[in-house]
Coordinates of C-alpha atoms and ligand atoms in Angstrom, one line a residue:
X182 CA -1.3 -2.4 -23.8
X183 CA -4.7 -3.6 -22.2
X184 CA -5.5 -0.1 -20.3
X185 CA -8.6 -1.7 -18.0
X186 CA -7.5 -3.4 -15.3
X187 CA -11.0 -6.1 -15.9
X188 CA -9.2 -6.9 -19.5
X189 CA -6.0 -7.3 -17.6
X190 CA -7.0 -9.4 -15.3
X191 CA -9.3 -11.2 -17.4
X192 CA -6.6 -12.0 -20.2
X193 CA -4.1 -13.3 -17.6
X194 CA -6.4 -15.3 -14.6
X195 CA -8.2 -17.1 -17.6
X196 CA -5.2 -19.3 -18.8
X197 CA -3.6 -19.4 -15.4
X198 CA -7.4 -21.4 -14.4
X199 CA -6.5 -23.2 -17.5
X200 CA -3.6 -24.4 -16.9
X201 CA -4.0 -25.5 -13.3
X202 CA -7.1 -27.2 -14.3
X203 CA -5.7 -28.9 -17.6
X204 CA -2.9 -29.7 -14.8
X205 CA -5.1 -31.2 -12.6
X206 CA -6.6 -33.2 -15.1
X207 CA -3.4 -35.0 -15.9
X208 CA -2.5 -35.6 -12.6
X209 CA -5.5 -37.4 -12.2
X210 CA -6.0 -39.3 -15.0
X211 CA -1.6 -40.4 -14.4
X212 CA -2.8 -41.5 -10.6
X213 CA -6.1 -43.7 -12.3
X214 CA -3.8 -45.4 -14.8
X215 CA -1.1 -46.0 -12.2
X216 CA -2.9 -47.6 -9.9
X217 CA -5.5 -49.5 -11.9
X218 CA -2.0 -51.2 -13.8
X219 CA -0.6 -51.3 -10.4
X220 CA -3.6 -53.4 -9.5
X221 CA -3.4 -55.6 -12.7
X222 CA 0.6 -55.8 -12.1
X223 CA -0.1 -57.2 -9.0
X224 CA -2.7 -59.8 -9.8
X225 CA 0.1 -61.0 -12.6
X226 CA 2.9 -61.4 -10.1
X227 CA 1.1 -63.4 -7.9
X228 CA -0.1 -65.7 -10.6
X229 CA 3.3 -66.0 -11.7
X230 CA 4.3 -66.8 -8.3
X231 CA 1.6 -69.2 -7.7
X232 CA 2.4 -71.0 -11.5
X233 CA 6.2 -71.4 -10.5
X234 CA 5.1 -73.0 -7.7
X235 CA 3.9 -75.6 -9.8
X236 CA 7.3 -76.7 -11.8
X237 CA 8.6 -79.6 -9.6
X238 CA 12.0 -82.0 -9.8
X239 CA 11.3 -85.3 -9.3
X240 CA 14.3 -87.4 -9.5
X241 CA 16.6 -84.7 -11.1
X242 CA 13.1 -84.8 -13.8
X243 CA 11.7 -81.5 -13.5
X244 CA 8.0 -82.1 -13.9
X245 CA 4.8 -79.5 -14.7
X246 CA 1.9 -79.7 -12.0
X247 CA -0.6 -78.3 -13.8
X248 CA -3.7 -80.3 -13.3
X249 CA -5.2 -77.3 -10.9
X250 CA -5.1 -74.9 -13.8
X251 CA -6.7 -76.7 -16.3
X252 CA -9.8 -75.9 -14.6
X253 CA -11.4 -72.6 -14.2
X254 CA -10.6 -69.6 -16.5
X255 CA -7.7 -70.6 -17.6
X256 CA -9.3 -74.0 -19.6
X257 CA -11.9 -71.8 -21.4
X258 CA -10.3 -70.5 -24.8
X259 CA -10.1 -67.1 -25.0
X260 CA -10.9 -66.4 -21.3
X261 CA -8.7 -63.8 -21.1
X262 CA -6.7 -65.2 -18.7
X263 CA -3.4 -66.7 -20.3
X264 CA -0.3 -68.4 -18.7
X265 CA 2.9 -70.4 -20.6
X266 CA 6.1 -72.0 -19.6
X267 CA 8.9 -71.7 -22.0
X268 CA 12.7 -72.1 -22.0
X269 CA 15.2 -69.7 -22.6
X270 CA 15.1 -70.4 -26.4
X271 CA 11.2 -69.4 -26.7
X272 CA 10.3 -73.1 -27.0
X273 CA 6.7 -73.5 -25.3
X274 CA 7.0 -76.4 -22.4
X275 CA 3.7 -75.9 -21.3
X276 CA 0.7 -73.2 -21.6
X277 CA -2.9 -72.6 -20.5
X278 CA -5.9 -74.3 -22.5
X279 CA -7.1 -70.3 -22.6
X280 CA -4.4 -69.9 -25.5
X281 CA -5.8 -72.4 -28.0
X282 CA -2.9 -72.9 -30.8
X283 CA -1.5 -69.1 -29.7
X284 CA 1.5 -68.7 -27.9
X285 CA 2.7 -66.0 -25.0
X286 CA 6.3 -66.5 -26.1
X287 CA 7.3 -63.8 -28.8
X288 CA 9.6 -61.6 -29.3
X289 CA 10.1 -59.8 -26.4
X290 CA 12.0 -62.1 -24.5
X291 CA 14.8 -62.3 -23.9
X292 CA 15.5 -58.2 -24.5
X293 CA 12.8 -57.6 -21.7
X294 CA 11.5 -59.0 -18.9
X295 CA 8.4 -57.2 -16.5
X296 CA 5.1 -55.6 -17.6
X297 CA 3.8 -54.8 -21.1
X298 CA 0.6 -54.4 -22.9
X299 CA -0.2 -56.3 -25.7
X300 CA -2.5 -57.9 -27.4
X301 CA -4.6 -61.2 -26.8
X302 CA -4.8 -64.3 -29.2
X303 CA -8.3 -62.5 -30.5
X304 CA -6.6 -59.2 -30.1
X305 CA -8.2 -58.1 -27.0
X306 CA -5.9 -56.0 -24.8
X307 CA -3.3 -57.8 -22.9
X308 CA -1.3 -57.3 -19.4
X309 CA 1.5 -59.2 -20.1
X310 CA 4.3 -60.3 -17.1
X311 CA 7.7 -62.2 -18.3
X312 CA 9.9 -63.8 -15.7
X313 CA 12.7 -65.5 -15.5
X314 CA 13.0 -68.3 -12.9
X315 CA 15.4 -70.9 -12.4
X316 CA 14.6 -75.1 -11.2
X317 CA 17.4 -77.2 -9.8
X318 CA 19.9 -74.8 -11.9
X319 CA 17.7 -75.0 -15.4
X320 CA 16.5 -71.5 -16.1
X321 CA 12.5 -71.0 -16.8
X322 CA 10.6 -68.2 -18.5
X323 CA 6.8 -67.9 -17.6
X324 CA 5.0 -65.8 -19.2
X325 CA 1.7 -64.6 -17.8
X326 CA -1.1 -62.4 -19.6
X327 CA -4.6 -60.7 -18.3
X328 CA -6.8 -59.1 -20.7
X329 CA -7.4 -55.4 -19.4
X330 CA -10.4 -54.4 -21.2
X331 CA -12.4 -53.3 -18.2
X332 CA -9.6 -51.5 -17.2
X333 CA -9.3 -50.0 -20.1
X334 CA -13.0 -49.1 -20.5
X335 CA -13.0 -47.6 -16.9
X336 CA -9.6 -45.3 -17.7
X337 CA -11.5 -44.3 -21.3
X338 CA -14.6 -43.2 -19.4
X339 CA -12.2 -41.4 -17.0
X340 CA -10.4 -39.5 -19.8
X341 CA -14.2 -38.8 -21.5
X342 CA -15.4 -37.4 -18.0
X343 CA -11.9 -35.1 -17.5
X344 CA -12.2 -33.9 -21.4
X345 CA -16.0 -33.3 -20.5
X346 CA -16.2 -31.6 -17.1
X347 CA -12.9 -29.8 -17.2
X348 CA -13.4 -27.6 -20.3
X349 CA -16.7 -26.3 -18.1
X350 CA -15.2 -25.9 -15.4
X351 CA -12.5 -23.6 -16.8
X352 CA -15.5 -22.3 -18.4
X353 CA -17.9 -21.4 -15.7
X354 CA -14.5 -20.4 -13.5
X355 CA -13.8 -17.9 -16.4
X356 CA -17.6 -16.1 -16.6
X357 CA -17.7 -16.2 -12.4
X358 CA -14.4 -14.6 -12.4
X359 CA -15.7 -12.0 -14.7
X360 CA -18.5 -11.6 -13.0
X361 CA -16.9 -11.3 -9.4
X362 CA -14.4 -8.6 -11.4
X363 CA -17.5 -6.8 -12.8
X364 CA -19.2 -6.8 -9.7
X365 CA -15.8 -5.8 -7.7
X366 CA -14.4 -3.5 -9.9
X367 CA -18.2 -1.3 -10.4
X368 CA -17.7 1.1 -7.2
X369 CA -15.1 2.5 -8.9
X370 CA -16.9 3.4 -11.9
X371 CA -19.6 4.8 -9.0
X372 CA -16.4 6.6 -7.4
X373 CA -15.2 7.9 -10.3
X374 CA -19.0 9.7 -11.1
X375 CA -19.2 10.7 -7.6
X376 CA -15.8 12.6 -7.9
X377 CA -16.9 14.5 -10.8
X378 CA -19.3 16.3 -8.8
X379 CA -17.0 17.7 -6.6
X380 CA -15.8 21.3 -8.3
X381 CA -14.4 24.1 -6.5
X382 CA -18.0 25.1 -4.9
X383 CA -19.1 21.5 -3.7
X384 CA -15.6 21.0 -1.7
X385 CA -18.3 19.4 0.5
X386 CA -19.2 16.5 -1.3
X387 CA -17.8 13.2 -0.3
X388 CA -17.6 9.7 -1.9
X389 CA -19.8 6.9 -0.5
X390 CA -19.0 2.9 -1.0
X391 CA -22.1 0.8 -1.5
X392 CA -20.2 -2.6 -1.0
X393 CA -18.9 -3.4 2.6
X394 CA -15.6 -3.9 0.7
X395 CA -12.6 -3.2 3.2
X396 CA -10.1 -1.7 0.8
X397 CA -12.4 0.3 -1.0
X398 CA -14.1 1.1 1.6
X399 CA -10.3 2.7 2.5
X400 CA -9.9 4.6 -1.1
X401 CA -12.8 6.3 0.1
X402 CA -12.1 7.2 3.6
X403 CA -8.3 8.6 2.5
X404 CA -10.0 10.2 -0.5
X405 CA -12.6 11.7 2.2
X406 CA -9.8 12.6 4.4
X407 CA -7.7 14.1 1.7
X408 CA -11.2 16.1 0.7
X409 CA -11.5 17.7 4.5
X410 CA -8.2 18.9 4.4
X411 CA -8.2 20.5 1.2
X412 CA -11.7 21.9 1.6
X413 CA -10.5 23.8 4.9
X414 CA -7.1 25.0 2.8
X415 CA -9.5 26.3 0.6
X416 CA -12.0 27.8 3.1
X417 CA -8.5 29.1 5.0
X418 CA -7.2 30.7 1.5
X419 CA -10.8 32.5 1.2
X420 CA -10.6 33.3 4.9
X421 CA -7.7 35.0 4.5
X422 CA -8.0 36.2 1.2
X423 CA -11.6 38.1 3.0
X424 CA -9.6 39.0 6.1
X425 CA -7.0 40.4 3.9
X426 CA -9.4 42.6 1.6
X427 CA -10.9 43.7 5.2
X428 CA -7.7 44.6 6.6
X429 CA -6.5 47.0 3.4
X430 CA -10.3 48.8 3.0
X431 CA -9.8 50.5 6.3
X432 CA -6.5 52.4 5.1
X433 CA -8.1 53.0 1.8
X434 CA -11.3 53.9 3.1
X435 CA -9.3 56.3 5.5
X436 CA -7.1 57.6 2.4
X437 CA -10.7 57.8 0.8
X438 CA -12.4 59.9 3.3
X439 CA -9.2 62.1 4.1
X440 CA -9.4 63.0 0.0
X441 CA -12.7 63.5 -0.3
X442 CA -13.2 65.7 2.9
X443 CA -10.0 67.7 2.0
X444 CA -11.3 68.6 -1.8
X445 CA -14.9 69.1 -0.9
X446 CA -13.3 73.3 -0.8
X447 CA -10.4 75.6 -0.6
X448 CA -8.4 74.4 2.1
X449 CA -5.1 76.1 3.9
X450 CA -2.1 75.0 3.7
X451 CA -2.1 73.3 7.0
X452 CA -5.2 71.4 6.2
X453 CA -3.5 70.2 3.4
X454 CA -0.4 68.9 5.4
X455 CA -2.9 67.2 7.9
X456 CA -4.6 65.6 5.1
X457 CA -1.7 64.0 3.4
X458 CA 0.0 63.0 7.1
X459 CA -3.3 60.9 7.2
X460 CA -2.7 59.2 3.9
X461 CA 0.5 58.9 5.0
X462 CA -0.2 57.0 8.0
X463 CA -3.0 55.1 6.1
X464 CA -0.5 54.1 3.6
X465 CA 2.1 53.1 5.6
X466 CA 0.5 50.7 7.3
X467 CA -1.0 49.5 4.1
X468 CA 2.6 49.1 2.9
X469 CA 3.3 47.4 6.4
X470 CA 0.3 45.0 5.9
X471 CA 1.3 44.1 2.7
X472 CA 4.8 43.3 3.7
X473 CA 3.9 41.1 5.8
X474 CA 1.1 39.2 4.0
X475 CA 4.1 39.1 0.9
X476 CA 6.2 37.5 4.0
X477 CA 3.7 34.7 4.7
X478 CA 3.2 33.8 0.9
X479 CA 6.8 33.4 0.5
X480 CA 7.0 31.5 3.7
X481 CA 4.2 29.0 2.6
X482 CA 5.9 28.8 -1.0
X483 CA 9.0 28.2 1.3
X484 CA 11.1 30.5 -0.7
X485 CA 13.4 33.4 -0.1
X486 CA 15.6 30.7 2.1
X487 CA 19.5 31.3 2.7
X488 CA 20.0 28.6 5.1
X489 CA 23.5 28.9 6.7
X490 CA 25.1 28.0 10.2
X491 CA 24.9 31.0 12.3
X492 CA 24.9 31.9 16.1
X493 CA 22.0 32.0 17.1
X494 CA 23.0 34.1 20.2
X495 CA 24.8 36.8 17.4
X496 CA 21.3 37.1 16.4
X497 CA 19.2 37.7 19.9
X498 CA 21.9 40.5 20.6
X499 CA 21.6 42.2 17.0
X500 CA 17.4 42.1 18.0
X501 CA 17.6 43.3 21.2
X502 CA 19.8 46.3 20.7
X503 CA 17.2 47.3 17.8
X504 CA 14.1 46.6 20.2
X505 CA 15.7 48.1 23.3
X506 CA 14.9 52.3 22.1
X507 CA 11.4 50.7 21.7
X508 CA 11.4 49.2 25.0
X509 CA 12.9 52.3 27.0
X510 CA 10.4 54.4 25.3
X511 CA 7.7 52.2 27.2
X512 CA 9.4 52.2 30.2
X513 CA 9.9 48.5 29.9
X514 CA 13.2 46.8 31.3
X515 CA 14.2 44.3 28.8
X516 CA 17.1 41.9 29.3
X517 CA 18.6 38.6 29.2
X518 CA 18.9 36.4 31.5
X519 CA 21.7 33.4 29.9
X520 CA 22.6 32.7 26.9
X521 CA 24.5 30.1 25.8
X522 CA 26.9 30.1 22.4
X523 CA 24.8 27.7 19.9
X524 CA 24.5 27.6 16.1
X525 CA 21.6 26.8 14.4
X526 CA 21.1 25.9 10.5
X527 CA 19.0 29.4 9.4
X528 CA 18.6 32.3 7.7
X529 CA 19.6 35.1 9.7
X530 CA 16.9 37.7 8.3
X531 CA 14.5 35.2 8.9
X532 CA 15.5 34.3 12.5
X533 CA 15.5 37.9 13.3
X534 CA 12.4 38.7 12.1
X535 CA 11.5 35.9 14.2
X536 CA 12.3 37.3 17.5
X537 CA 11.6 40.9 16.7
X538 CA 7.5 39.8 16.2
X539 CA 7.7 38.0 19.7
X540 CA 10.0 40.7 21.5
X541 CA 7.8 43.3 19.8
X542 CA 4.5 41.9 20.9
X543 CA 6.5 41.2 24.7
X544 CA 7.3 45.3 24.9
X545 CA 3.4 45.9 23.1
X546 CA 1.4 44.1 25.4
X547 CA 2.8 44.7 28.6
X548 CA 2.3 47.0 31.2
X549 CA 3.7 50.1 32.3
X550 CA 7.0 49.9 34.1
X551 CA 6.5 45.6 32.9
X552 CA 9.8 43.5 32.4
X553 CA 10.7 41.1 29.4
X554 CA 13.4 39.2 29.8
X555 CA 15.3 36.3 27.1
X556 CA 17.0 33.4 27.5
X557 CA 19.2 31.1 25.3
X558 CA 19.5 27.3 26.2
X559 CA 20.4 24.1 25.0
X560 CA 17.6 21.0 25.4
X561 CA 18.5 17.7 23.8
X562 CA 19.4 18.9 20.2
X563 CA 17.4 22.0 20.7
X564 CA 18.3 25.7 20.8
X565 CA 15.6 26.6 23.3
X566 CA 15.0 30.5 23.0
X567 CA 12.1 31.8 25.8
X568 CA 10.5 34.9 25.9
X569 CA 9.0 35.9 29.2
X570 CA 7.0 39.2 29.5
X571 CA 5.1 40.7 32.5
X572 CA 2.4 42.0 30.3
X573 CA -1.9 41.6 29.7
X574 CA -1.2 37.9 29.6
X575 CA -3.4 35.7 27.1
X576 CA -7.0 34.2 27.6
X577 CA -7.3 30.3 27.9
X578 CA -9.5 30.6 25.1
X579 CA -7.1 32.5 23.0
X580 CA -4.1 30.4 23.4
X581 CA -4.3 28.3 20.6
X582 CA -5.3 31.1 18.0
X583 CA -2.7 33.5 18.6
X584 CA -0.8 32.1 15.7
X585 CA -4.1 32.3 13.3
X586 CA -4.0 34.9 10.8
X587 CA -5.3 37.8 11.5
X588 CA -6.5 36.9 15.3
X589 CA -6.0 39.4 17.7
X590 CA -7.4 39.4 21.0
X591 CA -10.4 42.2 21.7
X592 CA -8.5 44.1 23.9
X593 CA -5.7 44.5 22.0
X594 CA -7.5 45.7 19.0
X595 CA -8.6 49.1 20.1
X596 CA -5.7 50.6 21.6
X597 CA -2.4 48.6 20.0
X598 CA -1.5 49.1 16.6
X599 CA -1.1 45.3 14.8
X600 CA -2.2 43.4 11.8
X601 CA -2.5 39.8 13.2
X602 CA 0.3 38.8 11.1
X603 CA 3.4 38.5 13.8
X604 CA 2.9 35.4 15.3
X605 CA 1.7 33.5 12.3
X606 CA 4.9 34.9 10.6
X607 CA 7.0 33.3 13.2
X608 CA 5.5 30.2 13.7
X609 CA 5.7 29.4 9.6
X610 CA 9.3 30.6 10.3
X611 CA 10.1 28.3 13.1
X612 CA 8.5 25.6 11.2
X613 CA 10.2 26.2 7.9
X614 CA 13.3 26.3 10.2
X615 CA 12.5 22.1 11.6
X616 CA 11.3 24.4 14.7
X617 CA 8.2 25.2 16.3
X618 CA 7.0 27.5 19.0
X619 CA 4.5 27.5 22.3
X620 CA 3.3 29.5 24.5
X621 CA 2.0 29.6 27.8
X622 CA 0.2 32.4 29.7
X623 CA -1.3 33.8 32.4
X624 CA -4.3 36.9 32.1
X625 CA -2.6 39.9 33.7
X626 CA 0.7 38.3 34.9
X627 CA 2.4 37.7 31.7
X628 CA 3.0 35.1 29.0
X629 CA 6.0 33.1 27.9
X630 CA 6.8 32.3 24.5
X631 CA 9.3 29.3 23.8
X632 CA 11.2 28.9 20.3
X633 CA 12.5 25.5 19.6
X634 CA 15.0 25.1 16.7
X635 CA 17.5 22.1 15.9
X636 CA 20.9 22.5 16.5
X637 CA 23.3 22.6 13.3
X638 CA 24.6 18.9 13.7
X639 CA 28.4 20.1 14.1
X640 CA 27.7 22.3 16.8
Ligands
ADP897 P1 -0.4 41.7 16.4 O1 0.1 42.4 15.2 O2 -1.8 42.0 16.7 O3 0.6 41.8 17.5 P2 0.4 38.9 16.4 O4 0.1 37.9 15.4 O5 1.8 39.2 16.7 O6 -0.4 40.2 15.9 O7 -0.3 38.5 17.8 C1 -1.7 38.1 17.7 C2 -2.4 38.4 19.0 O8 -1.9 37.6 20.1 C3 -2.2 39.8 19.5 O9 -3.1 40.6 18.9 C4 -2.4 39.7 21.0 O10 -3.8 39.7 21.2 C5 -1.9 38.3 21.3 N1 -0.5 38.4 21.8 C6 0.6 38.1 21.1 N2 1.7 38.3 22.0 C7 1.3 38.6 23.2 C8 1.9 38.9 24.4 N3 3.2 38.8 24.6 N4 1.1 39.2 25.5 C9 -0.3 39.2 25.3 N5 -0.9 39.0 24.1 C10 -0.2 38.7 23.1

């Protein structure tokens, strides 16, 4: 219903103020009245107190003291001070000179005895306390009455100042809140501007918070964040997409050149066939790069999946019996050192693939007459496969971008045939696999790559 979060918060803080303060208000007002009749209450009692003390026996006679209050307030009429003795049957024994020809006793009695307003004898506003009492066994009622206009007055002003000062205050509390709202609530306007500008060519722009506030001082810094990582995405995706389009113009600029040198005249039939066995080549490895850059789309789309339990160890064999011609052709003794029976949660294409890029790049960059040898083991809840070769070894440097795209060390980019494409091929497999892979090397002793994959829970 109300779609801006200033309206929201408007239309429900503004009679929530309300009703604490209209709360408030009667509290307040309640705890005046209550203790300005407590007051007057207690200024009755005692004078009802003091007045009892006054009825006396004398002889079995009971007898009225009253000289000491026919002085003072109570022997001017209307003084507002009031005080009567009755009996039980309402009939007046003895009263105040302050009550003229009026009388206390009325109609309340016997019903209710205790506080009461009511009225004066010139209708001024009246505290009234009835009490039973009891002299040698004869029962009493006094009656005592205070007239409260003061009080009054005071609680009336009270009740003017609440209905006077409240209402603003709710007031002002309401245009400070929207104002504090505004005020809050107008970086986001200035964050919501500042993310329009950023399109696909200004990746690099970031948000900025004027205010010191914390939290949206932390929208921005996530959002920023968030930015960086998708900016170098994008910058990888154009990387690669540019690396890519590199790596496919030399075939067809080969395929190119072969065509173009071939048709320039008559050739002979062997000219031909040496022509096309270079588009050949040149296509091939087009078809090989492509493969492979297919492979590592699906990979990041994290499709093409059959994930099953199967032993891992099944798998290593399978590899190294189709790696081996490769390796005796190179004069390179490959083996394996243990191998333990474990089964992992994978797909077995996958997993192959997997080892044949590592094994492959083990036999590629070794040396004549080098060694790779394999090993299976069990870490924790790891299948730990390892990779040892005696080969070029790996620069420092270079450690950490083996598994780029498309990086491939200087020396091996003259002499060995490869696209760049191996490692980062098995990595995103491990990965996809809840594995991962390292790698540690040496230049010109050899490097060691370890696979790390979690066991299939039953195993
Ligand atoms: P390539 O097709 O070039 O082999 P990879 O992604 O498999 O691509 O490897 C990337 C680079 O890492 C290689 O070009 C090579 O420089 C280096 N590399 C990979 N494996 C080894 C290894 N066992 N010994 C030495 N260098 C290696």
């Amino acid at each position: 219903m109300f779609r801006s979060i200033k309206t929201r918060l408007i239309i429900f803080l503004i009679p929530v103020f309300a009703v604490i303060v209209t709360g408030l208000g009667f509290f307040l007002y309640n705890r005046l009245d209550n203790i300005v009749m407590e007051m007057v209450d207690h200024l009755l009692s005692g004078k009802a107190d003091l007045m009892k003390g006054l009825v006396h026996s004398d002889h079995g006679d009971i007898e009225f003291e009253i000289s000491h209050v026919t002085f003072g307030d109570y022997s001017i009429n209307a003084s507002g001070h009031y005080f009567e003795i009755a009996d039980t049957k309402g009939n007046s024994l003895v009263k105040s000179i302050s009550l003229g020809d009026h009388t206390l006793t009325g109609s309340r009695y016997p019903e209710n005895t205790g506080y009461f307003m009511g009225t004066g004898p010139h209708q001024e506003p009246l505290r009234l306390f009835i009490e039973e009492f009891q002299v040698l066994g004869e029962k009493f009622v006094i009656y005592v009455g205070e007239e409260i206009r003061e009080e009054l007055a005071l609680l009336k002003n009270f009740r003017i100042f609440l209905l006077t000062v409240f209402p603003m205050t709710i007031i002002i509390i309401a245009i400070g809140s929207m104002i504090v709202i505004q005020v809050s609530l107008s970086p986001l306007s200035s964050f919501s501007r500042q993310i329009g500008l950023i399109t696909e060519k200004r990746l690099h722009e970031r948000i900025y918070s004027q205010g010191g506030d914390a939290e949206l001082q932390n929208i921005a810094y996530s959002f920023n964040e968030t930015m960086s990582r998708l900016e170098k995405a994008f910058q990888a995706q154009k990387d690669f997409l540019s690396d890519a389009s590199h790596e496919l113009r030399t075939p067809t600029a080969v395929i190119k050149s072969a065509a173009d040198v071939t048709l320039r005249r008559e050739r002979s039939v062997v000219e031909y066939r040496e022509a096309l066995e270079t588009v050949k080549y040149a296509a091939e490895r087009m078809g090989g790069l492509i493969d492979r850059l297919l492979k590592l789309s699906r990979l990041e789309a994290d499709q093409g999946q059959k994930k099953e339990m199967v032993g891992l160890k099944d798998i290593l064999n399978t590899t190294l019996r189709t790696i081996t011609p490769l390796a005796e052709a190179q004069g390179i003794d490959i083996y394996t050192e243990k191998a333990v029976d474990v089964t992992v949660d994978g797909d077995k294409d996958q997993l192959s693939e997997l080892f044949l890029s590592i094994l492959d790049n083990a036999i590629k960059y070794n040396r004549p007459n080098g060694k790779v040898s394999l090993s299976l083991a069990i870490s924790d809840n790891w299948a730990v496969v390892k990779v040892e070769d005696t080969g070029i070894g790996i620069a420092p440097e270079a450690l950490g971008k083996v598994f780029d795209r498309f990086y491939r060390e200087d020396m091996s980019r003259g002499e060995i045939p490869g696209t760049g494409l191996g490692l980062p091929i098995a990595k995103g497999i491990a990965e996809s696999h809840g594995g991962s892979i390292e790698v540690e090397s040496e230049v010109g002793k050899g490097s060691a790559f370890t696979v790390y994959l979690p066991l299939n829970s039953s195993s």
